[in-house]
Amino acid sequence: KNINIYEEGCFSSKPVNVWGISDKDLFKESISVLNKNKSPFFAIIQTADNHRPFTIPNGDTDFVKKNIPEDTLQKYGFSSLDEYQAFCYSDYVFKYFIENAKKQSWFDNTIFVFVGDHGIAGNCKGLFPDCWTNARLSDEHIALLFYAPKLLVPQWRHETVSQIDVLPTIAGMIHMPYTNTTLGRD
């Protein structure tokens, strides 16, 4: 039913690197696309600015880069200052997206899900036991955030889950009957 895929060449913004347009431009153009929906919708927006070559567009002058000492970067698992800046830029564009989404009619009835597709390899011995670095477990350790201030009660969950649990969990959050034929669980 009415599946629309927007990819390279569909956007008015110009590409900034091998991944295409900047994440900020992607979110800006996504708001326009999402506003066209007159009924409930499901959308996936895949970002890439936190991947090499770690491009931060020159036009984003309100994004402030921080200089972090090399030993601090290493302690917290970052391989370079550029990698750290790219992750900070991701936080910046997520905030930009949410601030703009708050102005839209669909915001109060929307569940936003922020999930990584993979973690980062690095020395995370400052945060986790040695096996996390030695066995590259940090490659599989990803962030997951559900954000819907009008629909969800804030909570911190501690059970072990994986990416296969994301869609069944979203399905459970929308309070509609569904059949789960996956390995994932709500």
CSV table of C-alpha atoms in Angstrom, one decimal:
chain,number,residue,atom,x,y,z
A,1,LYS,CA,0.0,0.0,0.0
A,2,ASN,CA,1.3,3.5,-0.9
A,3,ILE,CA,5.0,2.8,-0.2
A,4,ASN,CA,7.2,5.7,-1.2
A,5,ILE,CA,11.0,5.5,-1.2
A,6,TYR,CA,13.0,8.7,-1.3
A,7,GLU,CA,16.6,8.2,-2.2
A,8,GLU,CA,19.6,10.0,-3.8
A,9,GLY,CA,18.3,12.2,-6.6
A,10,CYS,CA,14.9,12.8,-4.9
A,11,PHE,CA,16.1,15.7,-2.8
A,12,SER,CA,16.6,19.4,-3.7
A,13,SER,CA,19.7,19.6,-1.3
A,14,LYS,CA,23.1,19.0,-2.8
A,15,PRO,CA,25.2,16.0,-1.7
A,16,VAL,CA,28.0,16.8,0.7
A,17,ASN,CA,29.9,13.5,0.5
A,18,VAL,CA,29.7,9.8,-0.7
A,19,TRP,CA,26.6,9.3,1.6
A,20,GLY,CA,24.6,12.1,-0.1
A,21,ILE,CA,23.0,15.1,1.5
A,22,SER,CA,23.7,16.1,5.0
A,23,ASP,CA,21.6,14.6,7.8
A,24,LYS,CA,20.3,18.1,8.6
A,25,ASP,CA,19.2,18.6,5.0
A,26,LEU,CA,17.7,15.1,5.1
A,27,PHE,CA,15.6,15.9,8.2
A,28,LYS,CA,14.6,19.3,6.8
A,29,GLU,CA,13.3,17.7,3.6
A,30,SER,CA,11.7,14.8,5.5
A,31,ILE,CA,9.5,17.2,7.4
A,32,SER,CA,8.0,18.4,4.1
A,33,VAL,CA,7.5,14.8,2.9
A,34,LEU,CA,5.9,13.7,6.3
A,35,ASN,CA,3.5,16.8,6.2
A,36,LYS,CA,1.9,15.4,3.0
A,37,ASN,CA,0.4,12.5,5.0
A,38,LYS,CA,-3.2,13.0,5.9
A,39,SER,CA,-3.6,9.7,7.8
A,40,PRO,CA,-1.3,7.7,10.2
A,41,PHE,CA,2.0,6.8,8.7
A,42,PHE,CA,5.2,4.8,9.3
A,43,ALA,CA,8.5,6.3,8.1
A,44,ILE,CA,12.1,5.4,8.3
A,45,ILE,CA,14.8,8.0,7.9
A,46,GLN,CA,18.3,6.6,7.6
A,47,THR,CA,21.1,9.0,8.6
A,48,ALA,CA,24.8,8.7,7.7
A,49,ASP,CA,26.8,11.7,8.9
A,50,ASN,CA,28.3,9.7,11.8
A,51,HIS,CA,30.1,7.5,9.2
A,52,ARG,CA,33.4,8.2,7.5
A,53,PRO,CA,34.3,10.6,6.0
A,54,PHE,CA,32.6,12.4,9.0
A,55,THR,CA,31.5,15.4,7.0
A,56,ILE,CA,30.0,18.4,8.9
A,57,PRO,CA,28.7,20.9,6.4
A,58,ASN,CA,30.3,24.3,6.5
A,59,GLY,CA,26.9,26.0,6.4
A,60,ASP,CA,26.0,24.6,9.9
A,61,THR,CA,27.6,27.5,11.7
A,62,ASP,CA,25.4,27.1,14.8
A,63,PHE,CA,27.0,23.7,15.4
A,64,VAL,CA,29.9,24.1,17.8
A,65,LYS,CA,32.8,21.7,17.6
A,66,LYS,CA,34.5,20.8,20.8
A,67,ASN,CA,38.2,20.0,21.1
A,68,ILE,CA,38.6,16.9,23.3
A,69,PRO,CA,42.1,15.7,24.4
A,70,GLU,CA,43.2,12.6,22.6
A,71,ASP,CA,43.5,10.5,25.8
A,72,THR,CA,39.9,11.4,26.7
A,73,LEU,CA,38.7,10.4,23.2
A,74,GLN,CA,40.6,7.0,23.5
A,75,LYS,CA,39.2,6.5,27.0
A,76,TYR,CA,35.6,6.7,25.7
A,77,GLY,CA,36.2,4.6,22.6
A,78,PHE,CA,36.5,7.2,19.9
A,79,SER,CA,39.2,6.6,17.3
A,80,SER,CA,39.6,10.3,16.4
A,81,LEU,CA,38.4,13.8,17.1
A,82,ASP,CA,36.6,13.7,13.7
A,83,GLU,CA,34.6,10.6,14.7
A,84,TYR,CA,33.6,12.3,18.0
A,85,GLN,CA,32.6,15.5,16.2
A,86,ALA,CA,30.4,13.4,13.8
A,87,PHE,CA,28.6,11.8,16.7
A,88,CYS,CA,28.1,15.3,18.3
A,89,TYR,CA,26.8,16.5,15.0
A,90,SER,CA,24.3,13.6,14.9
A,91,ASP,CA,23.0,14.7,18.3
A,92,TYR,CA,22.7,18.2,16.9
A,93,VAL,CA,20.7,17.2,13.9
A,94,PHE,CA,18.4,14.9,16.0
A,95,LYS,CA,17.6,17.9,18.2
A,96,TYR,CA,17.1,20.0,15.0
A,97,PHE,CA,14.6,17.4,13.7
A,98,ILE,CA,12.6,17.1,16.9
A,99,GLU,CA,12.5,20.9,17.3
A,100,ASN,CA,11.0,21.2,13.8
A,101,ALA,CA,8.7,18.2,14.3
A,102,LYS,CA,7.3,19.8,17.4
A,103,LYS,CA,5.8,22.5,15.1
A,104,GLN,CA,3.9,19.9,13.0
A,105,SER,CA,0.3,18.8,13.5
A,106,TRP,CA,1.4,15.1,13.8
A,107,PHE,CA,4.0,15.6,16.5
A,108,ASP,CA,1.8,14.8,19.5
A,109,ASN,CA,0.6,11.6,18.0
A,110,THR,CA,3.9,10.3,16.8
A,111,ILE,CA,6.4,7.8,18.3
A,112,PHE,CA,9.9,8.6,17.3
A,113,VAL,CA,12.4,5.7,17.4
A,114,PHE,CA,16.1,6.4,17.3
A,115,VAL,CA,18.1,3.3,16.8
A,116,GLY,CA,21.6,2.6,15.5
A,117,ASP,CA,22.3,0.0,12.9
A,118,HIS,CA,25.7,-0.9,14.4
A,119,GLY,CA,28.0,0.3,17.2
A,120,ILE,CA,31.6,1.5,16.8
A,121,ALA,CA,34.7,-0.5,17.1
A,122,GLY,CA,37.1,1.1,19.6
A,123,ASN,CA,38.8,0.8,22.9
A,124,CYS,CA,35.9,1.0,25.4
A,125,LYS,CA,37.8,-0.4,28.4
A,126,GLY,CA,37.1,2.9,30.2
A,127,LEU,CA,33.4,2.1,30.1
A,128,PHE,CA,33.0,-1.7,29.9
A,129,PRO,CA,34.9,-4.9,30.9
A,130,ASP,CA,38.0,-5.7,28.7
A,131,CYS,CA,36.0,-8.4,26.8
A,132,TRP,CA,33.9,-5.6,25.2
A,133,THR,CA,37.0,-4.3,23.4
A,134,ASN,CA,38.8,-7.6,22.9
A,135,ALA,CA,35.7,-9.4,21.4
A,136,ARG,CA,34.5,-6.2,19.6
A,137,LEU,CA,31.2,-6.3,21.4
A,138,SER,CA,31.0,-2.5,21.1
A,139,ASP,CA,30.3,-3.2,17.3
A,140,GLU,CA,27.0,-4.6,18.4
A,141,HIS,CA,26.2,-2.2,21.2
A,142,ILE,CA,23.7,0.4,19.8
A,143,ALA,CA,21.6,3.2,21.1
A,144,LEU,CA,17.8,2.8,21.2
A,145,LEU,CA,15.5,5.7,22.2
A,146,PHE,CA,11.7,5.9,22.0
A,147,TYR,CA,10.5,9.5,22.2
A,148,ALA,CA,6.8,10.4,22.4
A,149,PRO,CA,6.3,12.8,25.2
A,150,LYS,CA,2.5,12.8,24.8
A,151,LEU,CA,2.2,9.0,24.4
A,152,LEU,CA,4.9,7.3,26.5
A,153,VAL,CA,5.8,7.5,30.2
A,154,PRO,CA,9.6,8.0,30.5
A,155,GLN,CA,11.4,4.9,31.7
A,156,TRP,CA,14.8,3.2,31.6
A,157,ARG,CA,14.7,-0.4,30.6
A,158,HIS,CA,17.3,-3.0,31.6
A,159,GLU,CA,16.4,-6.2,29.9
A,160,THR,CA,18.6,-7.6,27.1
A,161,VAL,CA,17.1,-6.9,23.7
A,162,SER,CA,18.3,-6.6,20.1
A,163,GLN,CA,17.3,-5.0,16.9
A,164,ILE,CA,14.8,-7.8,16.1
A,165,ASP,CA,12.7,-6.6,19.1
A,166,VAL,CA,12.3,-3.0,17.7
A,167,LEU,CA,9.4,-3.5,15.4
A,168,PRO,CA,7.3,-5.8,17.7
A,169,THR,CA,7.9,-3.2,20.5
A,170,ILE,CA,6.7,-0.4,18.2
A,171,ALA,CA,3.7,-2.5,17.2
A,172,GLY,CA,2.8,-2.9,20.9
A,173,MET,CA,3.1,0.8,21.5
A,174,ILE,CA,0.5,1.8,19.0
A,175,HIS,CA,-2.2,-0.3,20.8
A,176,MET,CA,-3.6,-2.0,17.7
A,177,PRO,CA,-3.9,-5.8,17.2
A,178,TYR,CA,-1.0,-7.4,15.3
A,179,THR,CA,0.4,-10.8,14.5
A,180,ASN,CA,4.1,-11.2,15.2
A,181,THR,CA,5.7,-13.8,13.0
A,182,THR,CA,9.2,-12.7,13.8
A,183,LEU,CA,11.8,-13.8,16.3
A,184,GLY,CA,11.5,-10.4,18.0
A,185,ARG,CA,9.4,-9.7,21.1
A,186,ASP,CA,7.6,-6.7,22.5
